[in-house]
XYZ file of C-alpha atoms in Angstrom:
469
model
C -30.603 24.182 19.427
C -27.070 25.130 18.266
C -28.060 25.555 14.638
C -30.796 28.020 15.673
C -28.354 30.343 17.448
C -27.452 33.618 15.875
C -24.006 34.114 14.419
C -22.917 36.254 17.359
C -24.201 33.669 19.872
C -22.290 30.902 18.122
C -19.160 33.016 18.109
C -19.476 33.736 21.844
C -20.058 30.051 22.603
C -17.106 28.803 20.574
C -14.853 31.486 22.061
C -15.738 30.476 25.601
C -15.369 26.771 24.848
C -11.967 27.346 23.228
C -10.835 29.445 26.182
C -12.033 26.767 28.572
C -10.133 24.049 26.689
C -6.957 26.152 26.769
C -7.246 26.810 30.502
C -7.917 23.161 31.292
C -4.914 22.019 29.296
C -2.732 24.603 31.000
C -3.894 23.325 34.369
C -3.228 19.698 33.584
C -0.100 20.044 31.453
C 0.711 18.823 27.977
C -1.440 16.099 26.504
C 1.462 13.728 25.919
C 4.888 13.656 27.548
C 7.875 12.248 25.667
C 9.181 8.859 26.722
C 12.497 9.353 28.490
C 15.455 7.266 27.423
C 16.909 4.827 29.888
C 20.120 5.844 31.631
C 20.965 2.377 32.957
C 24.592 1.323 32.567
C 24.417 -2.171 31.130
C 26.516 -4.664 29.218
C 29.897 -4.868 30.847
C 30.211 -8.491 29.706
C 30.003 -8.995 25.965
C 29.499 -5.309 25.223
C 31.257 -5.744 21.879
C 28.435 -7.945 20.582
C 25.201 -6.663 19.105
C 21.999 -8.040 20.603
C 18.440 -8.334 19.410
C 16.371 -5.198 19.858
C 12.703 -5.275 19.003
C 11.655 -2.636 16.431
C 10.014 0.521 17.711
C 6.940 0.105 15.507
C 5.008 -3.161 15.953
C 4.363 -3.322 12.200
C 8.079 -3.789 11.622
C 7.919 -7.129 13.415
C 5.951 -8.684 10.563
C 9.035 -9.117 8.372
C 12.001 -10.089 10.560
C 15.399 -9.992 8.880
C 16.560 -13.350 7.498
C 18.911 -15.309 9.708
C 21.952 -16.949 8.148
C 22.801 -20.146 9.991
C 26.498 -20.452 10.929
C 28.349 -22.687 8.499
C 31.842 -24.071 8.220
C 34.117 -23.635 11.225
C 32.293 -22.218 14.221
C 34.191 -20.000 16.647
C 32.976 -18.848 20.034
C 32.574 -15.344 18.670
C 30.356 -16.425 15.774
C 28.289 -18.582 18.137
C 27.767 -15.612 20.474
C 26.812 -13.340 17.578
C 24.263 -15.854 16.311
C 22.717 -16.451 19.737
C 22.539 -12.832 20.924
C 20.823 -11.776 17.699
C 18.513 -14.741 17.230
C 17.771 -16.362 20.590
C 13.933 -16.434 20.795
C 13.813 -16.056 24.576
C 15.991 -12.958 24.407
C 13.726 -11.570 21.684
C 10.708 -12.051 23.953
C 12.365 -10.008 26.705
C 13.172 -7.275 24.172
C 9.512 -7.083 23.189
C 8.617 -6.719 26.859
C 10.838 -3.619 26.987
C 8.911 -2.190 24.031
C 5.633 -2.969 25.801
C 6.801 -1.136 28.932
C 7.841 1.847 26.796
C 4.331 1.957 25.374
C 2.971 1.874 28.927
C 5.105 4.923 29.783
C 3.592 6.713 26.800
C 0.060 5.796 27.836
C 0.660 6.794 31.444
C 1.440 10.373 30.362
C -1.714 10.875 28.306
C -4.452 13.231 29.525
C -7.936 11.849 30.221
C -10.208 12.404 27.253
C -12.619 15.353 27.462
C -16.351 14.685 27.353
C -18.998 16.431 25.302
C -22.667 16.149 26.257
C -25.983 17.255 24.808
C -28.899 17.495 27.208
C -32.573 18.272 26.373
C -35.180 19.065 29.026
C -38.836 20.069 29.240
C -40.322 18.162 26.312
C -42.697 15.254 25.797
C -44.744 16.144 28.875
C -48.299 17.474 29.264
C -50.064 20.738 28.445
C -47.517 23.267 27.137
C -44.697 20.738 27.286
C -46.161 18.169 24.891
C -43.944 19.405 22.084
C -40.627 21.204 21.919
C -41.799 24.777 22.495
C -40.628 24.756 26.161
C -37.445 22.777 25.520
C -34.138 23.704 27.137
C -31.076 22.351 25.311
C -27.594 22.303 26.873
C -24.404 21.611 24.937
C -21.413 21.282 27.277
C -17.798 20.250 27.448
C -16.115 18.760 30.546
C -12.632 17.690 31.513
C -11.321 15.571 34.395
C -8.544 17.334 36.312
C -6.193 14.897 38.087
C -4.958 16.621 41.204
C -2.020 15.705 43.429
C 0.346 15.111 40.485
C -1.209 11.721 39.741
C -0.339 11.741 36.066
C 3.338 12.570 36.693
C 3.532 9.958 39.464
C 1.805 7.366 37.298
C 4.261 8.057 34.524
C 7.155 7.829 36.969
C 5.988 4.361 38.023
C 5.680 3.277 34.383
C 9.159 4.623 33.586
C 10.720 2.651 36.424
C 8.843 -0.469 35.316
C 10.383 0.059 31.872
C 13.813 0.265 33.510
C 13.121 -2.991 35.361
C 12.244 -4.639 32.051
C 15.616 -3.494 30.712
C 17.380 -5.035 33.710
C 15.449 -8.273 33.091
C 16.530 -8.119 29.451
C 20.144 -7.619 30.550
C 19.926 -10.591 32.916
C 18.530 -12.749 30.121
C 21.266 -11.501 27.757
C 23.912 -12.611 30.249
C 22.117 -15.944 30.635
C 22.264 -16.467 26.872
C 25.903 -15.325 26.767
C 26.799 -17.790 29.521
C 24.762 -20.616 28.001
C 26.558 -20.190 24.672
C 29.982 -20.117 26.335
C 29.244 -23.259 28.341
C 27.677 -25.089 25.394
C 30.715 -24.199 23.288
C 33.024 -25.581 25.999
C 30.982 -28.774 26.165
C 31.210 -29.131 22.375
C 34.957 -28.528 22.394
C 35.374 -31.082 25.172
C 33.235 -33.571 23.243
C 35.476 -33.052 20.207
C 38.567 -33.716 22.337
C 37.003 -36.870 23.785
C 36.266 -38.125 20.283
C 39.871 -37.412 19.316
C 41.067 -39.349 22.367
C 38.771 -42.258 21.525
C 40.050 -42.285 17.932
C 43.643 -42.334 19.177
C 42.756 -45.162 21.534
C 41.254 -47.174 18.657
C 44.305 -46.509 16.515
C 46.651 -47.529 19.319
C 44.588 -50.665 20.002
C 44.833 -51.602 16.311
C 48.604 -51.123 16.313
C 48.912 -53.103 19.542
C 46.849 -55.929 18.070
C 49.149 -56.092 15.047
C 52.195 -56.210 17.319
C 50.675 -58.982 19.443
C 49.718 -60.990 16.332
C 53.297 -60.865 15.074
C 54.599 -61.999 18.450
C 52.061 -64.847 18.567
C 53.201 -66.027 15.129
C 56.815 -66.232 16.223
C 55.801 -67.882 19.498
C 56.979 -65.046 21.683
C 53.648 -64.741 23.544
C 50.611 -66.889 24.171
C 47.576 -66.734 21.802
C 45.623 -65.558 24.842
C 47.399 -62.219 24.479
C 45.925 -61.859 20.979
C 42.416 -62.440 22.326
C 42.979 -59.794 24.975
C 44.172 -57.353 22.325
C 41.049 -58.016 20.234
C 38.828 -57.373 23.272
C 40.689 -54.125 23.969
C 40.169 -53.009 20.358
C 36.454 -53.819 20.467
C 36.103 -51.917 23.746
C 37.875 -48.895 22.223
C 35.536 -48.953 19.204
C 32.470 -49.006 21.484
C 33.887 -46.058 23.434
C 34.449 -44.156 20.181
C 30.855 -44.696 19.039
C 29.586 -43.458 22.416
C 31.756 -40.339 22.288
C 30.595 -39.573 18.760
C 26.929 -39.744 19.823
C 27.612 -37.420 22.739
C 29.417 -35.033 20.422
C 26.349 -34.929 18.171
C 24.152 -34.127 21.165
C 26.522 -31.356 22.279
C 26.491 -29.799 18.808
C 22.696 -29.812 18.760
C 22.602 -28.191 22.199
C 24.941 -25.476 20.977
C 22.803 -24.800 17.901
C 19.723 -24.543 20.122
C 21.180 -21.445 21.808
C 20.422 -19.428 18.674
C 17.069 -21.122 18.108
C 18.122 -23.733 15.570
C 16.994 -27.348 15.562
C 19.689 -28.578 13.165
C 23.473 -28.342 13.027
C 24.711 -26.437 9.981
C 28.314 -25.803 11.052
C 30.960 -28.405 10.289
C 33.376 -28.125 13.224
C 34.015 -25.979 16.267
C 37.241 -24.023 16.321
C 38.772 -23.353 19.718
C 41.309 -24.431 22.299
C 40.660 -25.498 25.875
C 44.312 -25.329 26.847
C 44.706 -21.632 27.788
C 44.038 -21.197 31.508
C 44.887 -18.310 33.831
C 45.125 -18.323 37.620
C 41.798 -17.201 39.105
C 41.720 -14.080 41.269
C 41.028 -14.378 44.976
C 37.406 -14.647 46.047
C 37.661 -11.413 48.036
C 38.730 -9.597 44.871
C 35.578 -10.770 43.094
C 33.048 -9.761 45.751
C 33.054 -5.990 44.971
C 32.154 -6.766 41.357
C 28.864 -8.414 42.318
C 27.225 -4.998 42.197
C 27.341 -5.251 38.385
C 25.234 -8.406 38.440
C 21.831 -7.386 37.022
C 20.098 -9.734 39.463
C 21.408 -7.470 42.244
C 21.646 -4.117 40.468
C 17.992 -4.260 39.463
C 16.868 -4.021 43.098
C 17.905 -0.383 43.320
C 15.410 0.377 40.565
C 12.900 -2.082 42.028
C 12.869 -0.243 45.368
C 12.654 3.107 43.618
C 9.698 1.837 41.607
C 7.921 0.651 44.739
C 8.517 4.002 46.454
C 7.048 5.692 43.393
C 4.070 3.340 43.606
C 3.613 4.300 47.257
C 3.634 7.990 46.332
C 1.065 7.319 43.614
C -1.200 5.468 46.037
C -0.905 8.322 48.522
C -1.774 10.817 45.771
C -4.968 8.879 45.069
C -6.249 10.100 48.421
C -6.617 13.511 46.805
C -9.913 13.631 44.887
C -9.955 14.549 41.225
C -12.105 17.424 40.009
C -14.292 17.371 36.952
C -15.077 20.775 35.469
C -17.285 21.634 32.533
C -18.696 24.557 30.627
C -21.377 24.885 27.994
C -24.257 26.785 26.473
C -27.941 26.385 27.355
C -30.543 27.368 24.780
C -34.088 28.290 25.882
C -36.606 27.510 23.166
C -39.401 29.523 24.794
C -37.852 32.914 24.113
C -35.055 31.980 21.734
C -32.267 32.977 24.166
C -29.049 31.348 25.403
C -26.866 31.411 28.521
C -23.564 29.940 29.643
C -23.481 27.118 32.215
C -20.636 25.868 34.379
C -20.347 22.755 36.523
C -17.778 21.145 38.776
C -17.847 17.713 40.421
C -15.638 16.212 43.075
C -16.082 12.961 45.018
C -16.340 13.171 48.787
C -13.588 11.004 50.265
C -15.687 9.706 53.131
C -15.283 5.944 52.918
C -12.737 5.004 50.240
C -9.527 6.907 50.944
C -7.371 4.221 49.287
C -6.333 2.889 52.678
C -5.719 -0.628 51.356
C -3.734 0.575 48.353
C -1.374 2.571 50.565
C -0.863 -0.308 53.014
C -0.179 -2.695 50.127
C 2.419 -0.302 48.688
C 4.138 -0.051 52.092
C 4.205 -3.852 52.360
C 5.628 -4.307 48.871
C 8.352 -1.764 49.587
C 9.333 -3.665 52.734
C 9.220 -6.888 50.736
C 11.653 -5.399 48.201
C 14.136 -4.662 50.982
C 14.031 -8.296 52.105
C 14.262 -9.567 48.528
C 17.321 -7.423 47.875
C 19.092 -8.848 50.913
C 18.161 -12.374 49.830
C 19.479 -11.741 46.301
C 22.770 -10.417 47.663
C 23.228 -13.378 50.005
C 22.383 -15.894 47.270
C 24.775 -14.235 44.823
C 27.594 -14.182 47.361
C 27.039 -17.847 48.182
C 26.928 -18.743 44.492
C 30.119 -16.792 43.852
C 31.914 -18.519 46.712
C 30.890 -21.974 45.463
C 31.704 -21.172 41.837
C 35.056 -19.670 42.759
C 35.896 -22.831 44.688
C 35.045 -24.926 41.629
C 37.152 -22.630 39.449
C 40.132 -22.791 41.786
C 39.901 -26.596 42.129
C 39.663 -27.035 38.357
C 42.668 -24.759 37.817
C 44.759 -26.719 40.314
C 43.710 -30.008 38.740
C 44.572 -28.754 35.248
C 47.961 -27.485 36.410
C 48.855 -30.715 38.241
C 47.775 -32.988 35.385
C 49.494 -30.890 32.718
C 52.750 -30.199 34.528
C 53.343 -33.376 36.514
C 51.046 -36.359 36.152
C 50.513 -36.541 32.381
C 54.212 -36.284 31.487
C 55.009 -39.062 33.961
C 52.173 -41.286 32.701
C 53.198 -40.763 29.078
C 56.816 -41.605 29.883
C 55.751 -44.714 31.801
C 53.601 -45.919 28.897
C 56.448 -45.473 26.406
C 58.863 -47.383 28.631
C 56.423 -50.255 29.194
C 55.634 -50.485 25.471
C 59.280 -50.635 24.519
C 60.014 -53.189 27.228
C 57.079 -55.329 26.027
C 58.508 -55.392 22.509
C 61.752 -56.697 24.008
C 59.829 -59.324 25.981
C 60.475 -57.795 29.378
C 56.795 -57.113 30.281
C 53.493 -58.901 29.813
C 50.739 -57.533 27.609
C 48.637 -56.902 30.733
C 51.277 -54.398 31.819
C 50.924 -52.589 28.490
C 47.133 -52.531 28.799
C 47.362 -51.165 32.303
C 49.802 -48.420 31.312
C 47.708 -47.474 28.270
C 44.477 -47.449 30.287
C 46.102 -45.226 32.896
C 47.420 -42.782 30.286
C 44.114 -42.377 28.464
C 42.167 -42.134 31.699
C 44.446 -39.301 32.804
C 44.059 -37.579 29.444
C 40.267 -37.821 29.802
C 40.569 -36.354 33.289
C 42.602 -33.533 31.822
C 39.893 -32.759 29.277
C 37.266 -32.917 32.036
C 39.322 -30.555 34.195
C 39.720 -28.107 31.319
C 35.991 -28.206 30.628
C 35.234 -27.694 34.315
C 37.629 -24.751 34.441
C 36.094 -22.932 31.465
C 32.562 -23.707 32.650
C 33.406 -22.213 36.040
C 34.891 -19.159 34.308
C 31.594 -18.660 32.463
C 29.649 -18.991 35.721
C 31.888 -16.506 37.526
C 31.614 -14.022 34.662
C 27.834 -14.343 34.788
C 27.854 -13.519 38.491
C 30.156 -10.491 38.257
C 28.922 -9.475 34.771
C 32.495 -8.814 33.651
C 35.142 -10.731 31.670
C 37.460 -12.540 34.054
C 40.561 -11.914 31.942
C 39.912 -8.155 32.054
C 39.521 -8.351 35.821
C 42.828 -10.185 36.130
C 44.499 -7.515 34.035
C 42.958 -4.746 36.136
C 43.998 -6.386 39.387
C 47.509 -6.940 38.098
C 47.407 -10.727 38.462
C 49.084 -13.002 35.942
């Protein structure tokens, strides 16, 4: 065996094995290719905010950085920062990107070489009962992947990594939009509570006024009972609005993975509104939507998969070299072997047909995604435009008239010119219109968030670019 070889025989064997290893590696390329960085252009919306990125080394995930819950006054910016850095669903998508990067690394690794030790001609009969006639072969073999399979396999893995990044970007925009909408809902809930508190305060003042008029005999005691009912109804409405505000605050905290509310109030204003751009001006920006943009990479990945499946029709070759030692005369000789499957039956026909079908499927899915996005944009733009018109009409025309009418009726009631029912009706109309105004503002900002999610760009920046005011 090897230890019985002379020094010169060992030197010759190791030289040939080393030369064989070098030649095989030259034929197949480097053992590991570097993972290429992604060149995808992402994050047009909310690019100023940092987002969660999983650590490169899995061991770093054992001690995540501590998260400081937002406290005090909560702005939209601080809510977005908290959610984009701590949303657990977004973190899961980031880890998927890391997993795909590891797959790219693995796809570029060479097949492991094989070493074998073979003994023949022993344990038989007559002269072969012992080891005197033994032939011992020590060999090394390497699988050579032909047809560029390793490069094609790595190309497929790289594109799958890029798809994971597009999925991460889509989830980031989902979180961004969810935070914006939850913040709007919380702001609207705060405004509704404020309205309900004003209504209770006004009902209390009205009740005092009615009580004074009942004492002097100016109105019937029935008016006092009606005022008490109105106050009780306002108090019930306030309690309901406060419960809904609590629910909205909890929903907002859930966007950054919290189950409790640690902030005191939300700081923001629903009043600022800008005229929405025309729907036709928004359509070209749909290409930035990751749900659409990803399909370019998806089709490229499926073409790469087709090329890989076609390359699998080319058989791989296994080559090996070694040294055979003859125990009978204490001599040695080099051996060489090569193996290649005969592609008679399995020529990967099904794999190629499947890849063709999935490529055609991607074409249809891309068209479906584009149609769905265009339909969603048209519907959302209509909602945005309707909400803007409603806000403008209520703010500029209806609310001023209703407020003026309520003041006139209240003053006339104090002079005995109107009944209390007229005051109630005017007050109910005013507060109902104010609630509609808050609802319209909330609908407007919610629609803005939905439009920005679809075009993946800030709407105010788009208005500035288009020159609208």
